[in-house]
Amino acid sequence: MKLYDPQNATKTEPGIQTETIEDEALESVWQVVVHNDPINLMSYVTMVFQKVFGFSLEQAEKHMLEVHHQGRSIVWSGAREKAEHYAQQLHGFQLLATLEKI
Amino acid sequence: MEWTYQEDGGVRISKLDPFLAELVQQIPAAADADASSAAQQRLFYSPVADEDDPSEEIQEDWQEYVEPGLRSLFVSADDVVRGDLVGMQMTKHEGAAMFSLEITKANLHAWISTLNRARLVLAETHAFTESEIAAELRMNFETRRDLALFQINLYGLLLDFLLDGVESL
């Protein structure tokens, strides 16, 4: 945020000067997406989701069925560094996982 | 082939005939990530599409830092499996040679990793389609590819059994 800059200040009224404020760009949000691979067993994918994300069995099965029926599921979204960390873990479990910038 | 869950959390696979025992012995080799370029591409790939990574920063970081870590992880799991396979025992059952194998609770996740990877590598190397994998299992092998499909199914059966045996994650 850029605070009061006398060089660029505009006097609109005596004693009043405008401030130029610029917002920094918000950090991009990234999604972790798991894609379907017909080789992976449904029980295996469910186990991986529970282990990596701490999902309950119900949550894990919900995401697994999304992958199975819709071809993909967004399993997490947030800051890039953490998204990369999750993607790395999913690759360690040999799931098809990608990162998408929102 | 039989399998039982032990009280200490381990599993015992028994009554493996010599053919199945040999296929079980081949699990680490079947899981070799460098078996084919298709297998390598399946297991080691940048997670970000070009449009989201125009500077290729993530792709380069992945190749330099993540891929070696994944390879190390896979090799460690395979070494555990190889160690257990050395302990495969042969007995006589009704006059025929039968084999058995013990897997401790501590080693279950290594076996799960290697079995899953073996299935992926075989599927990618032989370019199996989803319908081929889902088709009724055949016991007549005319080609190496036919045998690979049988391995994918056998390893899937073992993987399902081990996943059932994993109590805590």
PDB file of C-alpha atoms in Angstrom:
ATOM      1  CA  MET A   1       0.000   0.000   0.000  1.00  0.00           C
ATOM      2  CA  LYS A   2       1.460   3.295  -1.066  1.00  0.00           C
ATOM      3  CA  LEU A   3       0.964   5.972   1.565  1.00  0.00           C
ATOM      4  CA  TYR A   4       0.866   9.710   1.208  1.00  0.00           C
ATOM      5  CA  ASP A   5       3.224  10.886  -1.505  1.00  0.00           C
ATOM      6  CA  PRO A   6       3.705  14.661  -1.534  1.00  0.00           C
ATOM      7  CA  GLN A   7       5.057  14.512  -5.085  1.00  0.00           C
ATOM      8  CA  ASN A   8       1.768  13.175  -6.409  1.00  0.00           C
ATOM      9  CA  ALA A   9      -0.584  14.733  -3.962  1.00  0.00           C
ATOM     10  CA  THR A  10      -3.351  16.879  -5.373  1.00  0.00           C
ATOM     11  CA  LYS A  11      -4.673  19.781  -3.471  1.00  0.00           C
ATOM     12  CA  THR A  12      -8.410  19.863  -3.692  1.00  0.00           C
ATOM     13  CA  GLU A  13      -9.064  22.153  -0.819  1.00  0.00           C
ATOM     14  CA  PRO A  14      -6.800  24.227   1.277  1.00  0.00           C
ATOM     15  CA  GLY A  15      -5.093  21.991   3.831  1.00  0.00           C
ATOM     16  CA  ILE A  16      -6.489  18.836   2.221  1.00  0.00           C
ATOM     17  CA  GLN A  17      -4.343  16.591   0.119  1.00  0.00           C
ATOM     18  CA  THR A  18      -5.339  13.302  -1.458  1.00  0.00           C
ATOM     19  CA  GLU A  19      -3.391  10.184  -0.801  1.00  0.00           C
ATOM     20  CA  THR A  20      -2.509   7.697  -3.461  1.00  0.00           C
ATOM     21  CA  ILE A  21      -3.114   4.215  -2.254  1.00  0.00           C
ATOM     22  CA  GLU A  22      -2.327   1.202  -4.385  1.00  0.00           C
ATOM     23  CA  ASP A  23      -3.344  -2.284  -3.334  1.00  0.00           C
ATOM     24  CA  GLU A  24      -0.756  -4.960  -3.755  1.00  0.00           C
ATOM     25  CA  ALA A  25      -1.898  -7.813  -5.939  1.00  0.00           C
ATOM     26  CA  LEU A  26      -3.573 -10.499  -3.855  1.00  0.00           C
ATOM     27  CA  GLU A  27      -1.652 -13.790  -3.828  1.00  0.00           C
ATOM     28  CA  SER A  28      -3.131 -16.112  -6.428  1.00  0.00           C
ATOM     29  CA  VAL A  29      -5.260 -18.978  -5.177  1.00  0.00           C
ATOM     30  CA  TRP A  30      -4.397 -22.437  -6.480  1.00  0.00           C
ATOM     31  CA  GLN A  31      -6.534 -25.550  -6.660  1.00  0.00           C
ATOM     32  CA  VAL A  32      -5.281 -29.091  -6.204  1.00  0.00           C
ATOM     33  CA  VAL A  33      -7.128 -31.293  -8.681  1.00  0.00           C
ATOM     34  CA  VAL A  34      -7.066 -35.088  -8.758  1.00  0.00           C
ATOM     35  CA  HIS A  35      -7.826 -36.722 -12.090  1.00  0.00           C
ATOM     36  CA  ASN A  36      -9.201 -40.147 -12.853  1.00  0.00           C
ATOM     37  CA  ASP A  37      -6.876 -43.013 -13.675  1.00  0.00           C
ATOM     38  CA  PRO A  38      -8.781 -46.264 -14.268  1.00  0.00           C
ATOM     39  CA  ILE A  39      -5.896 -48.309 -12.879  1.00  0.00           C
ATOM     40  CA  ASN A  40      -6.097 -46.912  -9.365  1.00  0.00           C
ATOM     41  CA  LEU A  41      -8.401 -48.871  -7.090  1.00  0.00           C
ATOM     42  CA  MET A  42     -11.201 -46.876  -5.487  1.00  0.00           C
ATOM     43  CA  SER A  43     -10.163 -48.176  -2.082  1.00  0.00           C
ATOM     44  CA  TYR A  44      -6.613 -46.962  -2.738  1.00  0.00           C
ATOM     45  CA  VAL A  45      -7.695 -43.462  -3.772  1.00  0.00           C
ATOM     46  CA  THR A  46      -9.919 -43.207  -0.688  1.00  0.00           C
ATOM     47  CA  MET A  47      -7.019 -44.231   1.551  1.00  0.00           C
ATOM     48  CA  VAL A  48      -4.727 -41.635  -0.023  1.00  0.00           C
ATOM     49  CA  PHE A  49      -7.238 -38.817   0.478  1.00  0.00           C
ATOM     50  CA  GLN A  50      -7.615 -39.729   4.138  1.00  0.00           C
ATOM     51  CA  LYS A  51      -3.873 -39.931   4.641  1.00  0.00           C
ATOM     52  CA  VAL A  52      -2.875 -36.732   2.785  1.00  0.00           C
ATOM     53  CA  PHE A  53      -5.743 -34.413   3.698  1.00  0.00           C
ATOM     54  CA  GLY A  54      -7.034 -35.981   6.899  1.00  0.00           C
ATOM     55  CA  PHE A  55     -10.481 -36.397   5.334  1.00  0.00           C
ATOM     56  CA  SER A  56     -13.062 -38.496   7.109  1.00  0.00           C
ATOM     57  CA  LEU A  57     -13.967 -41.712   5.318  1.00  0.00           C
ATOM     58  CA  GLU A  58     -17.161 -40.035   4.101  1.00  0.00           C
ATOM     59  CA  GLN A  59     -15.319 -36.998   2.707  1.00  0.00           C
ATOM     60  CA  ALA A  60     -12.639 -39.144   1.114  1.00  0.00           C
ATOM     61  CA  GLU A  61     -15.222 -41.363  -0.579  1.00  0.00           C
ATOM     62  CA  LYS A  62     -17.134 -38.294  -1.809  1.00  0.00           C
ATOM     63  CA  HIS A  63     -14.014 -36.947  -3.550  1.00  0.00           C
ATOM     64  CA  MET A  64     -13.076 -40.422  -4.816  1.00  0.00           C
ATOM     65  CA  LEU A  65     -16.511 -40.836  -6.397  1.00  0.00           C
ATOM     66  CA  GLU A  66     -16.225 -37.366  -7.983  1.00  0.00           C
ATOM     67  CA  VAL A  67     -12.961 -38.460  -9.562  1.00  0.00           C
ATOM     68  CA  HIS A  68     -14.484 -41.754 -10.649  1.00  0.00           C
ATOM     69  CA  HIS A  69     -17.695 -40.370 -12.140  1.00  0.00           C
ATOM     70  CA  GLN A  70     -16.734 -36.854 -13.221  1.00  0.00           C
ATOM     71  CA  GLY A  71     -13.121 -37.450 -14.109  1.00  0.00           C
ATOM     72  CA  ARG A  72     -11.713 -34.994 -11.572  1.00  0.00           C
ATOM     73  CA  SER A  73     -12.192 -33.522  -8.115  1.00  0.00           C
ATOM     74  CA  ILE A  74     -10.896 -30.342  -6.503  1.00  0.00           C
ATOM     75  CA  VAL A  75      -9.509 -31.616  -3.222  1.00  0.00           C
ATOM     76  CA  TRP A  76      -7.947 -28.430  -1.836  1.00  0.00           C
ATOM     77  CA  SER A  77      -7.483 -24.771  -2.653  1.00  0.00           C
ATOM     78  CA  GLY A  78      -5.294 -22.089  -1.185  1.00  0.00           C
ATOM     79  CA  ALA A  79      -1.793 -20.650  -1.320  1.00  0.00           C
ATOM     80  CA  ARG A  80       0.571 -21.893  -4.014  1.00  0.00           C
ATOM     81  CA  GLU A  81       3.280 -23.212  -1.700  1.00  0.00           C
ATOM     82  CA  LYS A  82       0.914 -25.429   0.222  1.00  0.00           C
ATOM     83  CA  ALA A  83      -0.818 -26.525  -2.981  1.00  0.00           C
ATOM     84  CA  GLU A  84       2.551 -27.641  -4.363  1.00  0.00           C
ATOM     85  CA  HIS A  85       3.212 -29.534  -1.131  1.00  0.00           C
ATOM     86  CA  TYR A  86      -0.077 -31.432  -1.450  1.00  0.00           C
ATOM     87  CA  ALA A  87       0.528 -32.150  -5.132  1.00  0.00           C
ATOM     88  CA  GLN A  88       3.944 -33.554  -4.255  1.00  0.00           C
ATOM     89  CA  GLN A  89       2.405 -35.849  -1.641  1.00  0.00           C
ATOM     90  CA  LEU A  90      -0.247 -37.036  -4.096  1.00  0.00           C
ATOM     91  CA  HIS A  91       2.447 -37.764  -6.695  1.00  0.00           C
ATOM     92  CA  GLY A  92       4.213 -39.779  -3.996  1.00  0.00           C
ATOM     93  CA  PHE A  93       1.075 -41.903  -3.868  1.00  0.00           C
ATOM     94  CA  GLN A  94       1.075 -42.020  -7.680  1.00  0.00           C
ATOM     95  CA  LEU A  95      -2.242 -40.237  -8.110  1.00  0.00           C
ATOM     96  CA  LEU A  96      -2.776 -37.978 -11.120  1.00  0.00           C
ATOM     97  CA  ALA A  97      -2.765 -34.550  -9.469  1.00  0.00           C
ATOM     98  CA  THR A  98      -2.426 -31.115 -11.010  1.00  0.00           C
ATOM     99  CA  LEU A  99      -2.411 -27.520  -9.817  1.00  0.00           C
ATOM    100  CA  GLU A 100      -4.696 -24.920 -11.356  1.00  0.00           C
ATOM    101  CA  LYS A 101      -4.522 -21.205 -10.743  1.00  0.00           C
ATOM    102  CA  ILE A 102      -7.896 -19.672  -9.996  1.00  0.00           C
TER     103      ILE A 102
ATOM    104  CA  MET B   1      -3.906 -68.548  -2.701  1.00  0.00           C
ATOM    105  CA  GLU B   2      -4.986 -67.629   0.806  1.00  0.00           C
ATOM    106  CA  TRP B   3      -4.453 -64.608   2.991  1.00  0.00           C
ATOM    107  CA  THR B   4      -4.927 -64.024   6.680  1.00  0.00           C
ATOM    108  CA  TYR B   5      -4.623 -60.967   8.901  1.00  0.00           C
ATOM    109  CA  GLN B   6      -2.378 -61.568  11.892  1.00  0.00           C
ATOM    110  CA  GLU B   7      -3.123 -60.389  15.397  1.00  0.00           C
ATOM    111  CA  ASP B   8      -0.066 -58.115  15.354  1.00  0.00           C
ATOM    112  CA  GLY B   9      -1.425 -56.241  12.310  1.00  0.00           C
ATOM    113  CA  GLY B  10       0.711 -58.083   9.775  1.00  0.00           C
ATOM    114  CA  VAL B  11      -0.571 -60.278   6.972  1.00  0.00           C
ATOM    115  CA  ARG B  12       0.280 -63.756   5.746  1.00  0.00           C
ATOM    116  CA  ILE B  13      -0.139 -64.807   2.140  1.00  0.00           C
ATOM    117  CA  SER B  14      -0.028 -68.558   1.702  1.00  0.00           C
ATOM    118  CA  LYS B  15      -0.729 -71.425  -0.691  1.00  0.00           C
ATOM    119  CA  LEU B  16       0.892 -69.587  -3.562  1.00  0.00           C
ATOM    120  CA  ASP B  17       1.609 -72.079  -6.319  1.00  0.00           C
ATOM    121  CA  PRO B  18       5.011 -71.726  -8.043  1.00  0.00           C
ATOM    122  CA  PHE B  19       3.536 -69.636 -10.887  1.00  0.00           C
ATOM    123  CA  LEU B  20       1.850 -67.118  -8.552  1.00  0.00           C
ATOM    124  CA  ALA B  21       4.893 -67.118  -6.287  1.00  0.00           C
ATOM    125  CA  GLU B  22       7.077 -66.143  -9.232  1.00  0.00           C
ATOM    126  CA  LEU B  23       4.719 -63.311 -10.183  1.00  0.00           C
ATOM    127  CA  VAL B  24       4.802 -62.075  -6.582  1.00  0.00           C
ATOM    128  CA  GLN B  25       8.612 -62.195  -6.708  1.00  0.00           C
ATOM    129  CA  GLN B  26       8.440 -59.975  -9.810  1.00  0.00           C
ATOM    130  CA  ILE B  27       6.517 -57.173  -8.058  1.00  0.00           C
ATOM    131  CA  PRO B  28       9.539 -54.881  -7.476  1.00  0.00           C
ATOM    132  CA  ALA B  29      10.762 -55.334 -11.051  1.00  0.00           C
ATOM    133  CA  ALA B  30       7.267 -54.693 -12.396  1.00  0.00           C
ATOM    134  CA  ALA B  31       7.183 -51.444 -10.378  1.00  0.00           C
ATOM    135  CA  ASP B  32      10.327 -50.036 -12.035  1.00  0.00           C
ATOM    136  CA  ALA B  33       9.443 -46.438 -12.907  1.00  0.00           C
ATOM    137  CA  ASP B  34      11.980 -46.463 -15.744  1.00  0.00           C
ATOM    138  CA  ALA B  35      10.502 -49.542 -17.435  1.00  0.00           C
ATOM    139  CA  SER B  36       9.252 -47.379 -20.282  1.00  0.00           C
ATOM    140  CA  SER B  37       9.011 -43.719 -21.277  1.00  0.00           C
ATOM    141  CA  ALA B  38       5.231 -43.961 -20.862  1.00  0.00           C
ATOM    142  CA  ALA B  39       5.701 -45.110 -17.254  1.00  0.00           C
ATOM    143  CA  GLN B  40       8.165 -42.297 -16.586  1.00  0.00           C
ATOM    144  CA  GLN B  41       5.752 -39.715 -17.973  1.00  0.00           C
ATOM    145  CA  ARG B  42       2.946 -41.138 -15.851  1.00  0.00           C
ATOM    146  CA  LEU B  43       4.925 -41.065 -12.601  1.00  0.00           C
ATOM    147  CA  PHE B  44       7.091 -37.962 -13.056  1.00  0.00           C
ATOM    148  CA  TYR B  45       5.346 -34.921 -14.492  1.00  0.00           C
ATOM    149  CA  SER B  46       4.964 -31.268 -13.662  1.00  0.00           C
ATOM    150  CA  PRO B  47       1.599 -30.658 -12.019  1.00  0.00           C
ATOM    151  CA  VAL B  48       1.066 -27.268 -13.671  1.00  0.00           C
ATOM    152  CA  ALA B  49      -0.135 -26.546 -17.184  1.00  0.00           C
ATOM    153  CA  ASP B  50       1.939 -24.189 -19.293  1.00  0.00           C
ATOM    154  CA  GLU B  51      -0.647 -21.416 -19.150  1.00  0.00           C
ATOM    155  CA  ASP B  52      -0.441 -21.326 -15.343  1.00  0.00           C
ATOM    156  CA  ASP B  53       3.345 -21.526 -15.305  1.00  0.00           C
ATOM    157  CA  PRO B  54       4.543 -19.288 -18.165  1.00  0.00           C
ATOM    158  CA  SER B  55       8.010 -18.925 -16.689  1.00  0.00           C
ATOM    159  CA  GLU B  56       8.216 -22.719 -16.271  1.00  0.00           C
ATOM    160  CA  GLU B  57       9.379 -22.061 -12.728  1.00  0.00           C
ATOM    161  CA  ILE B  58       7.251 -24.781 -11.148  1.00  0.00           C
ATOM    162  CA  GLN B  59       8.153 -27.281 -13.882  1.00  0.00           C
ATOM    163  CA  GLU B  60      11.880 -26.694 -13.392  1.00  0.00           C
ATOM    164  CA  ASP B  61      11.578 -26.903  -9.610  1.00  0.00           C
ATOM    165  CA  TRP B  62       9.607 -30.121  -9.960  1.00  0.00           C
ATOM    166  CA  GLN B  63      12.282 -31.756 -12.107  1.00  0.00           C
ATOM    167  CA  GLU B  64      15.123 -30.568  -9.934  1.00  0.00           C
ATOM    168  CA  TYR B  65      13.704 -31.146  -6.461  1.00  0.00           C
ATOM    169  CA  VAL B  66      10.522 -33.208  -6.496  1.00  0.00           C
ATOM    170  CA  GLU B  67      11.359 -35.951  -9.008  1.00  0.00           C
ATOM    171  CA  PRO B  68      14.525 -37.089  -7.164  1.00  0.00           C
ATOM    172  CA  GLY B  69      12.523 -37.199  -3.938  1.00  0.00           C
ATOM    173  CA  LEU B  70       9.820 -39.307  -5.555  1.00  0.00           C
ATOM    174  CA  ARG B  71      12.394 -41.682  -6.996  1.00  0.00           C
ATOM    175  CA  SER B  72      13.998 -42.072  -3.599  1.00  0.00           C
ATOM    176  CA  LEU B  73      10.603 -42.743  -2.027  1.00  0.00           C
ATOM    177  CA  PHE B  74       9.816 -45.418  -4.615  1.00  0.00           C
ATOM    178  CA  VAL B  75      13.218 -47.095  -4.270  1.00  0.00           C
ATOM    179  CA  SER B  76      12.847 -47.231  -0.481  1.00  0.00           C
ATOM    180  CA  ALA B  77       9.457 -48.930  -0.764  1.00  0.00           C
ATOM    181  CA  ASP B  78      10.790 -51.411  -3.332  1.00  0.00           C
ATOM    182  CA  ASP B  79      13.742 -52.276  -1.077  1.00  0.00           C
ATOM    183  CA  VAL B  80      11.335 -53.116   1.761  1.00  0.00           C
ATOM    184  CA  VAL B  81       9.344 -55.383  -0.555  1.00  0.00           C
ATOM    185  CA  ARG B  82      12.504 -57.103  -1.820  1.00  0.00           C
ATOM    186  CA  GLY B  83      13.574 -57.709   1.743  1.00  0.00           C
ATOM    187  CA  ASP B  84      10.277 -59.406   2.570  1.00  0.00           C
ATOM    188  CA  LEU B  85      10.375 -61.490  -0.615  1.00  0.00           C
ATOM    189  CA  VAL B  86      13.697 -62.979   0.439  1.00  0.00           C
ATOM    190  CA  GLY B  87      11.787 -64.535   3.329  1.00  0.00           C
ATOM    191  CA  MET B  88       9.263 -66.321   1.103  1.00  0.00           C
ATOM    192  CA  GLN B  89       8.973 -69.892   2.361  1.00  0.00           C
ATOM    193  CA  MET B  90       8.299 -73.097   0.443  1.00  0.00           C
ATOM    194  CA  THR B  91       6.317 -75.960   1.896  1.00  0.00           C
ATOM    195  CA  LYS B  92       4.702 -79.100   0.571  1.00  0.00           C
ATOM    196  CA  HIS B  93       0.934 -79.117   0.370  1.00  0.00           C
ATOM    197  CA  GLU B  94      -0.656 -82.374  -0.774  1.00  0.00           C
ATOM    198  CA  GLY B  95       2.601 -83.233  -2.515  1.00  0.00           C
ATOM    199  CA  ALA B  96       2.857 -79.943  -4.395  1.00  0.00           C
ATOM    200  CA  ALA B  97       5.240 -77.081  -3.675  1.00  0.00           C
ATOM    201  CA  MET B  98       3.484 -74.104  -2.176  1.00  0.00           C
ATOM    202  CA  PHE B  99       4.877 -70.776  -1.068  1.00  0.00           C
ATOM    203  CA  SER B 100       4.000 -68.395   1.746  1.00  0.00           C
ATOM    204  CA  LEU B 101       4.979 -64.863   2.650  1.00  0.00           C
ATOM    205  CA  GLU B 102       4.762 -62.778   5.817  1.00  0.00           C
ATOM    206  CA  ILE B 103       4.352 -59.005   5.676  1.00  0.00           C
ATOM    207  CA  THR B 104       4.710 -57.087   8.942  1.00  0.00           C
ATOM    208  CA  LYS B 105       2.396 -54.210   9.827  1.00  0.00           C
ATOM    209  CA  ALA B 106       5.326 -51.787   9.552  1.00  0.00           C
ATOM    210  CA  ASN B 107       5.910 -52.833   5.939  1.00  0.00           C
ATOM    211  CA  LEU B 108       2.313 -52.688   4.709  1.00  0.00           C
ATOM    212  CA  HIS B 109       2.499 -49.182   3.283  1.00  0.00           C
ATOM    213  CA  ALA B 110       5.666 -49.987   1.340  1.00  0.00           C
ATOM    214  CA  TRP B 111       3.906 -52.988  -0.215  1.00  0.00           C
ATOM    215  CA  ILE B 112       0.863 -50.860  -1.027  1.00  0.00           C
ATOM    216  CA  SER B 113       3.067 -48.277  -2.748  1.00  0.00           C
ATOM    217  CA  THR B 114       5.009 -50.829  -4.773  1.00  0.00           C
ATOM    218  CA  LEU B 115       1.952 -52.865  -5.757  1.00  0.00           C
ATOM    219  CA  ASN B 116       0.101 -49.764  -6.929  1.00  0.00           C
ATOM    220  CA  ARG B 117       3.110 -48.567  -8.878  1.00  0.00           C
ATOM    221  CA  ALA B 118       3.588 -52.006 -10.468  1.00  0.00           C
ATOM    222  CA  ARG B 119       0.027 -51.863 -11.758  1.00  0.00           C
ATOM    223  CA  LEU B 120       0.509 -48.357 -13.168  1.00  0.00           C
ATOM    224  CA  VAL B 121       3.843 -49.178 -14.821  1.00  0.00           C
ATOM    225  CA  LEU B 122       2.488 -52.334 -16.432  1.00  0.00           C
ATOM    226  CA  ALA B 123      -0.626 -50.528 -17.637  1.00  0.00           C
ATOM    227  CA  GLU B 124       1.354 -47.633 -19.149  1.00  0.00           C
ATOM    228  CA  THR B 125       4.097 -49.802 -20.641  1.00  0.00           C
ATOM    229  CA  HIS B 126       1.620 -52.070 -22.399  1.00  0.00           C
ATOM    230  CA  ALA B 127      -0.884 -49.273 -23.139  1.00  0.00           C
ATOM    231  CA  PHE B 128      -3.898 -51.090 -21.725  1.00  0.00           C
ATOM    232  CA  THR B 129      -7.265 -49.455 -22.209  1.00  0.00           C
ATOM    233  CA  GLU B 130      -9.837 -49.139 -19.462  1.00  0.00           C
ATOM    234  CA  SER B 131     -12.040 -51.760 -21.115  1.00  0.00           C
ATOM    235  CA  GLU B 132      -9.166 -54.245 -21.356  1.00  0.00           C
ATOM    236  CA  ILE B 133      -8.448 -53.885 -17.654  1.00  0.00           C
ATOM    237  CA  ALA B 134     -12.118 -54.271 -16.734  1.00  0.00           C
ATOM    238  CA  ALA B 135     -12.599 -57.309 -18.980  1.00  0.00           C
ATOM    239  CA  GLU B 136     -13.010 -60.827 -17.608  1.00  0.00           C
ATOM    240  CA  LEU B 137      -9.689 -62.264 -16.518  1.00  0.00           C
ATOM    241  CA  ARG B 138      -8.204 -64.805 -18.890  1.00  0.00           C
ATOM    242  CA  MET B 139      -5.845 -67.546 -17.787  1.00  0.00           C
ATOM    243  CA  ASN B 140      -4.448 -68.349 -21.236  1.00  0.00           C
ATOM    244  CA  PHE B 141      -1.390 -66.263 -21.995  1.00  0.00           C
ATOM    245  CA  GLU B 142      -0.335 -66.032 -25.583  1.00  0.00           C
ATOM    246  CA  THR B 143       1.803 -62.932 -25.303  1.00  0.00           C
ATOM    247  CA  ARG B 144       3.830 -61.005 -22.747  1.00  0.00           C
ATOM    248  CA  ARG B 145       1.028 -58.455 -22.848  1.00  0.00           C
ATOM    249  CA  ASP B 146      -1.530 -61.090 -21.799  1.00  0.00           C
ATOM    250  CA  LEU B 147       0.684 -61.970 -18.839  1.00  0.00           C
ATOM    251  CA  ALA B 148       1.049 -58.292 -17.903  1.00  0.00           C
ATOM    252  CA  LEU B 149      -2.734 -57.951 -17.763  1.00  0.00           C
ATOM    253  CA  PHE B 150      -2.903 -60.953 -15.441  1.00  0.00           C
ATOM    254  CA  GLN B 151      -0.235 -59.347 -13.249  1.00  0.00           C
ATOM    255  CA  ILE B 152      -2.255 -56.114 -13.035  1.00  0.00           C
ATOM    256  CA  ASN B 153      -5.249 -58.083 -11.812  1.00  0.00           C
ATOM    257  CA  LEU B 154      -3.252 -60.270  -9.409  1.00  0.00           C
ATOM    258  CA  TYR B 155      -1.483 -57.261  -7.917  1.00  0.00           C
ATOM    259  CA  GLY B 156      -4.863 -55.495  -7.643  1.00  0.00           C
ATOM    260  CA  LEU B 157      -6.220 -58.424  -5.658  1.00  0.00           C
ATOM    261  CA  LEU B 158      -3.231 -58.321  -3.299  1.00  0.00           C
ATOM    262  CA  LEU B 159      -3.474 -54.536  -3.013  1.00  0.00           C
ATOM    263  CA  ASP B 160      -7.158 -54.698  -2.072  1.00  0.00           C
ATOM    264  CA  PHE B 161      -6.385 -57.305   0.546  1.00  0.00           C
ATOM    265  CA  LEU B 162      -3.565 -55.232   2.053  1.00  0.00           C
ATOM    266  CA  LEU B 163      -5.713 -52.070   2.079  1.00  0.00           C
ATOM    267  CA  ASP B 164      -8.345 -53.972   4.053  1.00  0.00           C
ATOM    268  CA  GLY B 165      -5.646 -54.919   6.519  1.00  0.00           C
ATOM    269  CA  VAL B 166      -4.425 -51.375   7.100  1.00  0.00           C
ATOM    270  CA  GLU B 167      -6.047 -50.419  10.399  1.00  0.00           C
ATOM    271  CA  SER B 168      -4.670 -46.952  10.958  1.00  0.00           C
ATOM    272  CA  LEU B 169      -3.416 -44.412   8.430  1.00  0.00           C
TER     273      LEU B 169
END
